Short mmCIF file of N, CA and C in Angstrom, two decimals:
data_model
loop_
_atom_site.label_atom_id
_atom_site.label_comp_id
_atom_site.label_asym_id
_atom_site.label_seq_id
_atom_site.Cartn_x
_atom_site.Cartn_y
_atom_site.Cartn_z
N LEU A 1 0.61 -1.29 0.21
CA LEU A 1 -0.45 -0.15 0.39
C LEU A 1 0.89 1.39 -0.19
N SER A 2 2.47 1.10 1.00
CA SER A 2 3.26 2.19 1.09
C SER A 2 3.43 2.92 -0.13
N GLU A 3 3.61 2.05 -1.55
CA GLU A 3 3.77 2.28 -2.92
C GLU A 3 3.17 2.57 -3.44
N ILE A 4 1.73 2.43 -3.38
CA ILE A 4 0.61 2.86 -4.09
C ILE A 4 0.67 4.62 -3.61
N THR A 5 0.73 4.83 -2.19
CA THR A 5 0.47 6.04 -1.95
C THR A 5 1.15 7.00 -2.49
N ARG A 6 2.69 6.34 -2.29
CA ARG A 6 3.62 7.35 -2.66
C ARG A 6 3.63 7.40 -4.37
N TRP A 7 2.56 6.02 -4.97
CA TRP A 7 3.05 6.72 -6.41
C TRP A 7 2.41 8.06 -6.37
N CYS A 8 0.37 7.70 -5.72
CA CYS A 8 -0.81 8.97 -5.79
C CYS A 8 -0.18 10.20 -5.44
N GLU A 9 0.90 10.15 -4.63
CA GLU A 9 1.26 11.46 -4.27
C GLU A 9 2.28 11.86 -5.50
N GLN A 10 2.88 10.95 -5.56
CA GLN A 10 4.00 11.58 -7.03
C GLN A 10 3.42 12.26 -8.84
N ASN A 11 1.76 12.03 -8.57
CA ASN A 11 0.85 11.83 -9.54
C ASN A 11 0.01 12.44 -9.65
N GLY A 12 -0.12 13.33 -8.18
CA GLY A 12 -1.00 14.50 -7.82
C GLY A 12 -2.31 14.20 -7.33
N ARG A 13 -2.68 12.66 -6.87
CA ARG A 13 -3.86 12.10 -7.15
C ARG A 13 -3.97 12.00 -5.51
N GLU A 14 -5.06 11.59 -4.89
CA GLU A 14 -5.61 11.25 -3.74
C GLU A 14 -5.98 9.80 -3.92
N LEU A 15 -6.06 9.57 -2.57
CA LEU A 15 -6.13 7.96 -2.94
C LEU A 15 -7.28 7.63 -2.15
N VAL A 16 -9.14 7.26 -2.40
CA VAL A 16 -9.90 7.66 -2.08
C VAL A 16 -10.55 5.42 -1.32
N ALA A 17 -10.34 4.96 -1.95
CA ALA A 17 -10.47 3.56 -1.79
C ALA A 17 -9.91 2.64 -1.81
N VAL A 18 -9.37 1.48 -0.94
CA VAL A 18 -8.63 0.71 -0.96
C VAL A 18 -9.38 -1.19 -1.80
N PHE A 19 -9.37 -1.72 -2.39
CA PHE A 19 -9.45 -2.77 -2.86
C PHE A 19 -8.77 -3.95 -2.38
N THR A 20 -8.69 -4.86 -1.53
CA THR A 20 -8.11 -5.98 -0.96
C THR A 20 -8.86 -7.14 -1.13
N ASP A 21 -8.65 -8.34 -2.03
CA ASP A 21 -9.61 -9.81 -1.75
C ASP A 21 -8.25 -10.51 -1.41
N ALA A 22 -8.04 -10.27 0.17
CA ALA A 22 -7.05 -11.12 0.98
C ALA A 22 -7.43 -12.57 0.90
N GLY A 23 -6.75 -13.27 0.49
CA GLY A 23 -6.61 -14.85 0.28
C GLY A 23 -6.92 -15.67 -0.93
N ILE A 24 -6.99 -14.53 -1.87
CA ILE A 24 -8.53 -14.95 -3.40
C ILE A 24 -6.74 -14.53 -3.99
N SER A 25 -6.92 -15.92 -4.95
CA SER A 25 -5.81 -15.45 -6.19
C SER A 25 -6.42 -15.07 -7.31
N ALA A 26 -5.53 -13.82 -7.75
CA ALA A 26 -6.01 -12.78 -8.71
C ALA A 26 -5.46 -14.22 -9.91
N TYR A 27 -5.08 -15.49 -9.93
CA TYR A 27 -5.03 -16.21 -10.90
C TYR A 27 -6.67 -16.79 -11.29
N THR A 28 -7.56 -16.53 -10.82
CA THR A 28 -9.28 -17.46 -10.95
C THR A 28 -9.70 -16.75 -12.56
N ASP A 29 -10.68 -17.40 -12.54
CA ASP A 29 -10.99 -17.48 -14.29
C ASP A 29 -12.35 -16.52 -13.84
N LYS A 30 -13.15 -15.69 -13.13
CA LYS A 30 -14.01 -15.22 -12.87
C LYS A 30 -14.04 -13.81 -12.16
N ILE A 31 -13.88 -12.84 -12.51
CA ILE A 31 -14.00 -11.46 -11.90
C ILE A 31 -14.94 -11.82 -10.05
N GLU A 32 -16.08 -12.64 -10.50
CA GLU A 32 -17.29 -12.72 -9.50
C GLU A 32 -16.03 -13.53 -8.17
N LYS A 33 -15.87 -14.69 -8.53
CA LYS A 33 -14.84 -15.53 -7.20
C LYS A 33 -13.67 -14.08 -6.74
N ARG A 34 -13.63 -12.68 -7.02
CA ARG A 34 -13.31 -11.74 -6.06
C ARG A 34 -13.82 -10.25 -5.90
N PRO A 35 -14.54 -10.87 -4.58
CA PRO A 35 -16.17 -9.74 -3.99
C PRO A 35 -14.98 -8.31 -4.12
N ASP A 36 -14.04 -8.12 -3.52
CA ASP A 36 -13.49 -6.71 -3.82
C ASP A 36 -13.34 -6.32 -5.20
N PHE A 37 -12.47 -7.41 -5.77
CA PHE A 37 -12.16 -6.89 -7.04
C PHE A 37 -13.41 -6.92 -7.98
N ALA A 38 -13.78 -7.38 -8.01
CA ALA A 38 -15.95 -6.88 -8.53
C ALA A 38 -16.03 -5.74 -7.64
N ARG A 39 -16.42 -5.12 -6.85
CA ARG A 39 -16.97 -4.17 -6.17
C ARG A 39 -16.36 -2.85 -7.06
N LEU A 40 -14.44 -3.24 -6.94
CA LEU A 40 -13.57 -1.98 -7.67
C LEU A 40 -14.18 -1.57 -9.05
N LEU A 41 -14.81 -2.78 -9.91
CA LEU A 41 -15.21 -1.94 -10.75
C LEU A 41 -16.61 -2.14 -10.72
N ASP A 42 -17.27 -2.14 -9.61
CA ASP A 42 -18.97 -1.45 -9.89
C ASP A 42 -17.95 -0.29 -9.60
N GLU A 43 -17.87 -0.04 -8.68
CA GLU A 43 -17.57 1.31 -8.85
C GLU A 43 -16.73 2.67 -9.05
N ALA A 44 -15.91 1.43 -10.57
CA ALA A 44 -15.52 2.51 -11.19
C ALA A 44 -16.40 2.77 -12.02
N ASP A 45 -17.67 1.75 -12.86
CA ASP A 45 -18.82 2.05 -13.52
C ASP A 45 -19.40 3.37 -12.96
N ALA A 46 -19.24 3.30 -11.19
CA ALA A 46 -19.87 4.33 -11.32
C ALA A 46 -19.27 5.63 -11.01
N GLY A 47 -18.22 5.94 -11.58
CA GLY A 47 -17.52 6.70 -11.59
C GLY A 47 -17.00 7.29 -10.13
N ALA A 48 -16.60 6.14 -9.45
CA ALA A 48 -16.17 6.93 -7.67
C ALA A 48 -15.24 7.33 -7.53
N PHE A 49 -13.64 7.06 -9.23
CA PHE A 49 -13.12 7.34 -8.73
C PHE A 49 -12.80 7.14 -10.60
N ASP A 50 -11.04 7.96 -10.89
CA ASP A 50 -10.87 8.36 -11.90
C ASP A 50 -9.77 7.56 -12.45
N VAL A 51 -8.62 6.92 -12.02
CA VAL A 51 -7.68 5.74 -12.24
C VAL A 51 -8.16 4.75 -10.74
N ALA A 52 -7.20 3.57 -11.74
CA ALA A 52 -7.40 2.06 -10.27
C ALA A 52 -5.86 2.19 -10.45
N VAL A 53 -5.29 2.28 -9.66
CA VAL A 53 -3.32 1.62 -9.05
C VAL A 53 -3.40 0.50 -8.53
N VAL A 54 -2.79 -0.41 -9.16
CA VAL A 54 -2.43 -1.53 -8.88
C VAL A 54 -0.45 -1.53 -8.30
N HIS A 55 -0.38 -2.23 -7.52
CA HIS A 55 1.49 -2.18 -7.29
C HIS A 55 1.88 -2.73 -8.35
N THR A 56 1.72 -4.10 -9.11
CA THR A 56 1.71 -5.14 -9.96
C THR A 56 0.77 -5.64 -10.83
N LEU A 57 0.96 -5.92 -11.98
CA LEU A 57 -0.71 -5.73 -12.81
C LEU A 57 -0.82 -7.91 -12.40
N ASP A 58 0.21 -8.29 -12.17
CA ASP A 58 -0.29 -9.60 -11.64
C ASP A 58 -0.72 -9.88 -10.13
N ARG A 59 -0.75 -8.60 -9.20
CA ARG A 59 -1.74 -8.80 -8.56
C ARG A 59 -3.13 -7.63 -8.66
N TRP A 60 -3.46 -7.45 -10.05
CA TRP A 60 -4.51 -7.38 -10.96
C TRP A 60 -5.24 -8.65 -11.23
N ALA A 61 -4.29 -9.19 -12.25
CA ALA A 61 -5.22 -9.79 -12.90
C ALA A 61 -3.80 -10.61 -13.71
N ARG A 62 -3.86 -12.21 -13.71
CA ARG A 62 -3.06 -13.02 -14.27
C ARG A 62 -3.71 -14.22 -15.16
N ASN A 63 -5.17 -14.52 -15.34
CA ASN A 63 -6.19 -14.69 -16.25
C ASN A 63 -5.96 -13.73 -17.65
N SER A 64 -5.77 -14.14 -18.46
CA SER A 64 -5.42 -13.11 -19.74
C SER A 64 -7.42 -12.47 -19.79
N ALA A 65 -8.51 -13.81 -19.75
CA ALA A 65 -9.61 -13.05 -19.77
C ALA A 65 -10.16 -12.27 -18.88
N VAL A 66 -9.65 -12.18 -17.32
CA VAL A 66 -9.85 -11.47 -16.77
C VAL A 66 -9.57 -10.11 -16.65
N LEU A 67 -8.40 -9.95 -17.31
CA LEU A 67 -7.53 -9.23 -17.70
C LEU A 67 -8.25 -8.36 -18.40
N ALA A 68 -8.61 -8.91 -19.90
CA ALA A 68 -8.87 -7.96 -21.24
C ALA A 68 -10.20 -7.36 -20.68
N GLN A 69 -11.35 -8.41 -20.37
CA GLN A 69 -12.36 -8.35 -19.73
C GLN A 69 -12.38 -6.78 -18.19
N SER A 70 -11.87 -6.44 -17.42
CA SER A 70 -11.49 -5.93 -16.09
C SER A 70 -10.91 -4.28 -16.95
N LEU A 71 -9.86 -4.42 -17.48
CA LEU A 71 -9.25 -3.25 -18.50
C LEU A 71 -10.55 -2.41 -19.38
N ALA A 72 -11.35 -3.60 -20.43
CA ALA A 72 -12.48 -3.31 -21.26
C ALA A 72 -13.34 -2.26 -20.21
N ARG A 73 -13.82 -3.04 -19.03
CA ARG A 73 -14.86 -2.34 -18.37
C ARG A 73 -14.25 -0.91 -17.48
N LEU A 74 -12.82 -0.83 -16.98
CA LEU A 74 -12.25 0.32 -16.97
C LEU A 74 -12.68 1.37 -18.02
N GLY A 75 -11.92 0.82 -19.61
CA GLY A 75 -12.12 1.54 -20.13
C GLY A 75 -13.81 2.64 -20.43
N ASN A 76 -14.44 1.48 -20.34
CA ASN A 76 -15.75 2.02 -21.16
C ASN A 76 -16.57 3.03 -20.19
N ALA A 77 -15.69 2.91 -18.59
CA ALA A 77 -16.08 4.01 -17.63
C ALA A 77 -15.27 4.91 -17.35
N GLY A 78 -14.28 4.93 -18.50
CA GLY A 78 -13.18 6.50 -18.70
C GLY A 78 -12.75 6.33 -17.42
N VAL A 79 -12.58 5.38 -16.94
CA VAL A 79 -11.29 5.25 -16.07
C VAL A 79 -10.06 4.46 -16.16
N GLY A 80 -8.77 5.47 -15.67
CA GLY A 80 -7.40 4.79 -16.32
C GLY A 80 -7.15 3.44 -15.49
N PHE A 81 -5.79 3.11 -15.53
CA PHE A 81 -4.76 2.22 -15.18
C PHE A 81 -3.50 2.21 -14.98
N ALA A 82 -3.22 2.33 -13.54
CA ALA A 82 -1.94 2.35 -13.73
C ALA A 82 -1.51 1.14 -12.80
N SER A 83 -0.03 0.99 -12.88
CA SER A 83 0.89 0.12 -12.13
C SER A 83 2.27 0.42 -12.22
N VAL A 84 2.01 0.49 -10.51
CA VAL A 84 3.46 0.66 -10.06
C VAL A 84 4.71 0.66 -10.52
N THR A 85 5.03 -0.54 -10.40
CA THR A 85 5.85 -1.43 -11.28
C THR A 85 6.61 -1.65 -12.53
N GLU A 86 5.35 -1.23 -13.05
CA GLU A 86 5.17 -1.67 -14.85
C GLU A 86 5.77 -0.43 -15.70
N GLN A 87 4.89 0.69 -14.73
CA GLN A 87 4.70 2.34 -15.24
C GLN A 87 4.23 2.15 -16.91
N ILE A 88 3.22 1.40 -16.69
CA ILE A 88 2.29 1.64 -17.86
C ILE A 88 1.81 2.49 -18.05
N ASP A 89 1.22 2.92 -19.44
CA ASP A 89 0.38 4.10 -19.56
C ASP A 89 -1.14 2.93 -20.31
N HIS A 90 -2.18 2.58 -20.18
CA HIS A 90 -3.35 2.30 -20.04
C HIS A 90 -4.26 3.32 -21.54
N THR A 91 -3.71 4.45 -21.01
CA THR A 91 -4.31 5.26 -22.51
C THR A 91 -3.89 5.39 -23.94
N THR A 92 -2.90 4.63 -23.94
CA THR A 92 -2.47 4.91 -25.18
C THR A 92 -2.95 3.48 -25.84
N SER A 93 -2.49 3.63 -27.23
CA SER A 93 -2.44 1.89 -27.60
C SER A 93 -1.58 0.69 -27.45
N ALA A 94 0.16 1.67 -27.62
CA ALA A 94 1.31 0.94 -27.26
C ALA A 94 1.01 0.33 -25.69
N GLY A 95 0.48 1.29 -24.97
CA GLY A 95 0.32 0.66 -23.13
C GLY A 95 -1.04 -0.78 -23.32
N LYS A 96 -1.81 -0.44 -24.77
CA LYS A 96 -3.10 -1.43 -23.93
C LYS A 96 -2.34 -3.14 -24.76
N MET A 97 -1.02 -2.33 -25.58
CA MET A 97 -0.57 -3.87 -26.26
C MET A 97 0.19 -4.51 -25.22
N ILE A 98 0.85 -4.01 -24.62
CA ILE A 98 2.12 -4.11 -23.57
C ILE A 98 1.30 -4.63 -22.61
N LEU A 99 0.42 -4.16 -22.01
CA LEU A 99 -0.97 -4.72 -20.83
C LEU A 99 -0.86 -6.38 -21.15
N THR A 100 -1.21 -6.63 -22.74
CA THR A 100 -1.98 -7.44 -22.85
C THR A 100 -1.10 -8.41 -23.07
N THR A 101 -0.07 -8.02 -23.06
CA THR A 101 1.21 -8.70 -23.59
C THR A 101 1.96 -9.35 -22.39
N LEU A 102 2.23 -8.34 -21.36
CA LEU A 102 2.19 -9.08 -20.07
C LEU A 102 1.52 -9.28 -19.45
N GLY A 103 0.02 -9.34 -19.40
CA GLY A 103 -0.64 -10.42 -18.79
C GLY A 103 -0.60 -11.16 -19.12
N ALA A 104 -0.39 -11.73 -20.61
CA ALA A 104 -0.30 -13.55 -21.29
C ALA A 104 0.78 -13.56 -20.21
N ALA A 105 2.16 -13.01 -20.48
CA ALA A 105 3.25 -13.72 -20.20
C ALA A 105 2.98 -14.19 -18.63
N GLN A 106 1.81 -13.38 -18.07
CA GLN A 106 2.13 -13.80 -16.32
C GLN A 106 1.02 -14.78 -15.87
N LYS A 107 0.09 -15.17 -17.46
CA LYS A 107 -0.21 -16.32 -17.08
C LYS A 107 0.56 -17.52 -17.11
N PHE A 108 1.39 -17.37 -18.02
CA PHE A 108 1.88 -18.55 -18.85
C PHE A 108 3.50 -18.84 -17.93
N PHE A 109 3.82 -17.97 -17.28
CA PHE A 109 4.77 -18.31 -15.34
C PHE A 109 3.47 -19.07 -14.49
N SER A 110 2.64 -18.18 -13.99
CA SER A 110 1.35 -18.39 -13.43
C SER A 110 1.39 -19.73 -13.09
N SER A 111 1.16 -20.51 -14.62
CA SER A 111 0.96 -22.33 -14.73
C SER A 111 2.01 -22.82 -14.60
N GLN A 112 3.08 -22.47 -15.03
CA GLN A 112 4.82 -23.14 -15.08
C GLN A 112 4.65 -23.12 -14.01
N THR A 113 4.69 -22.00 -13.01
CA THR A 113 5.03 -22.78 -11.39
C THR A 113 4.11 -23.84 -10.59
N GLY A 114 2.72 -23.97 -11.11
CA GLY A 114 1.98 -24.53 -11.29
C GLY A 114 2.75 -26.37 -11.49
N VAL A 115 3.10 -26.10 -12.42
CA VAL A 115 3.64 -27.87 -13.10
C VAL A 115 5.05 -27.78 -12.16
N HIS A 116 5.29 -27.04 -12.47
CA HIS A 116 6.63 -27.14 -11.34
C HIS A 116 6.44 -27.68 -9.82
N VAL A 117 5.41 -27.50 -9.01
CA VAL A 117 5.41 -27.81 -7.56
C VAL A 117 4.57 -29.15 -7.68
N ARG A 118 3.76 -29.31 -9.02
CA ARG A 118 2.86 -30.72 -9.13
C ARG A 118 4.36 -31.54 -9.42
N LYS A 119 5.18 -31.24 -9.98
CA LYS A 119 6.18 -32.31 -10.69
C LYS A 119 7.19 -32.37 -9.28
N ALA A 120 7.07 -31.29 -8.16
CA ALA A 120 8.12 -31.59 -6.82
C ALA A 120 7.33 -32.67 -6.43
N HIS A 121 6.37 -32.67 -5.86
CA HIS A 121 5.05 -33.50 -4.81
C HIS A 121 5.09 -34.74 -5.55
N ARG A 122 5.39 -34.94 -6.61
CA ARG A 122 5.09 -35.79 -7.15
C ARG A 122 6.71 -36.28 -7.55
N GLU A 123 7.91 -36.38 -7.05
CA GLU A 123 9.18 -36.79 -6.79
C GLU A 123 8.93 -37.15 -5.09
N LYS A 124 8.41 -35.79 -4.43
CA LYS A 124 8.80 -36.38 -3.41
C LYS A 124 7.79 -37.59 -2.62
N ALA A 125 6.85 -37.65 -2.95
CA ALA A 125 5.53 -38.33 -2.84
C ALA A 125 6.20 -40.01 -3.04
N SER A 126 7.80 -40.05 -4.37
CA SER A 126 8.39 -41.61 -4.62
C SER A 126 9.08 -41.63 -4.38
N LYS A 127 9.74 -40.62 -3.29
CA LYS A 127 10.34 -41.30 -2.39
C LYS A 127 10.33 -41.38 -1.00
N GLY A 128 8.71 -41.30 -0.82
CA GLY A 128 8.08 -41.42 0.73
C GLY A 128 8.10 -40.56 1.37
N ILE A 129 8.16 -38.69 1.37
CA ILE A 129 8.28 -37.70 1.48
C ILE A 129 7.04 -37.12 1.62
N ALA A 130 6.39 -36.28 3.03
CA ALA A 130 5.16 -35.97 3.32
C ALA A 130 5.03 -35.10 2.12
N VAL A 131 4.57 -35.20 1.29
CA VAL A 131 3.50 -34.06 0.47
C VAL A 131 2.43 -33.09 1.03
N GLY A 132 2.22 -31.81 1.05
CA GLY A 132 1.47 -31.06 1.34
C GLY A 132 2.34 -30.34 2.57
N PRO A 133 1.14 -29.31 3.23
CA PRO A 133 1.08 -28.30 4.26
C PRO A 133 1.79 -29.20 5.33
N ALA A 134 2.59 -28.51 6.41
CA ALA A 134 2.92 -29.59 7.76
C ALA A 134 1.53 -29.00 8.53
N THR A 135 1.80 -29.80 9.45
CA THR A 135 0.46 -29.81 10.50
C THR A 135 0.66 -29.46 11.77
N THR A 136 0.23 -28.17 12.42
CA THR A 136 0.58 -28.24 14.22
C THR A 136 -0.28 -28.98 14.24
N HIS A 137 0.08 -29.33 15.28
CA HIS A 137 -1.13 -30.27 16.61
C HIS A 137 0.04 -30.28 17.90
N ARG A 138 -1.10 -31.10 18.51
CA ARG A 138 -0.19 -31.15 20.12
C ARG A 138 -0.10 -32.71 19.80
N SER A 139 1.35 -32.70 20.97
CA SER A 139 1.63 -34.24 20.82
C SER A 139 1.49 -34.20 22.25
N THR A 140 1.44 -35.85 22.76
CA THR A 140 1.68 -36.02 23.95
C THR A 140 2.74 -37.12 24.11
N ARG A 141 3.55 -37.21 23.15
CA ARG A 141 4.48 -38.54 22.85
C ARG A 141 5.64 -37.91 24.28
N THR A 142 6.66 -38.52 24.74
CA THR A 142 7.66 -37.90 25.31
C THR A 142 9.03 -37.58 24.44
N GLY A 143 9.29 -36.20 25.16
CA GLY A 143 10.33 -35.42 24.04
C GLY A 143 9.96 -34.53 22.88
N ARG A 144 8.43 -34.59 22.87
CA ARG A 144 7.79 -34.17 21.96
C ARG A 144 7.24 -32.75 22.52
N ALA A 145 7.68 -30.96 22.27
CA ALA A 145 6.95 -30.47 22.40
C ALA A 145 5.48 -30.31 22.17
N SER A 146 4.67 -29.37 23.09
CA SER A 146 3.22 -28.96 22.26
C SER A 146 3.17 -27.78 21.45
N GLY A 147 2.63 -28.28 20.20
CA GLY A 147 2.79 -27.52 19.19
C GLY A 147 3.83 -27.81 18.23
N SER A 148 4.50 -29.04 18.77
CA SER A 148 5.27 -28.96 17.32
C SER A 148 4.89 -29.24 16.22
N MET A 149 6.53 -28.67 15.32
CA MET A 149 5.75 -28.99 13.45
C MET A 149 6.58 -30.42 13.13
N HIS A 150 5.42 -31.73 12.51
CA HIS A 150 6.57 -32.69 12.32
C HIS A 150 5.85 -33.56 11.53
N ARG A 151 6.20 -34.89 10.30
CA ARG A 151 4.95 -35.49 9.39
C ARG A 151 4.86 -35.69 10.85
N ALA A 152 3.56 -36.18 9.59
CA ALA A 152 2.03 -37.58 10.57
C ALA A 152 2.67 -38.87 10.87
N ASP A 153 3.58 -39.22 9.72
CA ASP A 153 3.98 -40.30 10.05
C ASP A 153 5.45 -40.52 11.39
N GLU A 154 5.58 -40.01 11.78
CA GLU A 154 7.19 -40.26 12.25
C GLU A 154 6.76 -41.04 13.84
#
């Protein structure tokens, strides 16, 4: 938020609202799955602000269809879009092309990360190593502290 605040100050903008979908991935395929994101777009349609500012493009959307839909809605509402990190001007044709290209690249890299994580999980499982998040639980066995982290098969 500090980067967005700084950007607003440097560009003579007033920060009027903050929208955060905590714990919800920007990779989702539907705007409706991100309630605050959907509310941001609704408020843009209503003219509540004139520029949507995001820290990085991948926090906005990592799905190319959602990126295109959301930027079209902003454009139709006369609302600009700014990414602090990428420094892209979405009001120009070149800026729109760059955003579309970056969005596609981010979707690719996000998908590739999933491929690598699944491969690592398969390799661990084939070696008998526990896969998935470690669990925290209480143990009454001698030598184990309450709330310690350990594999379930120990």
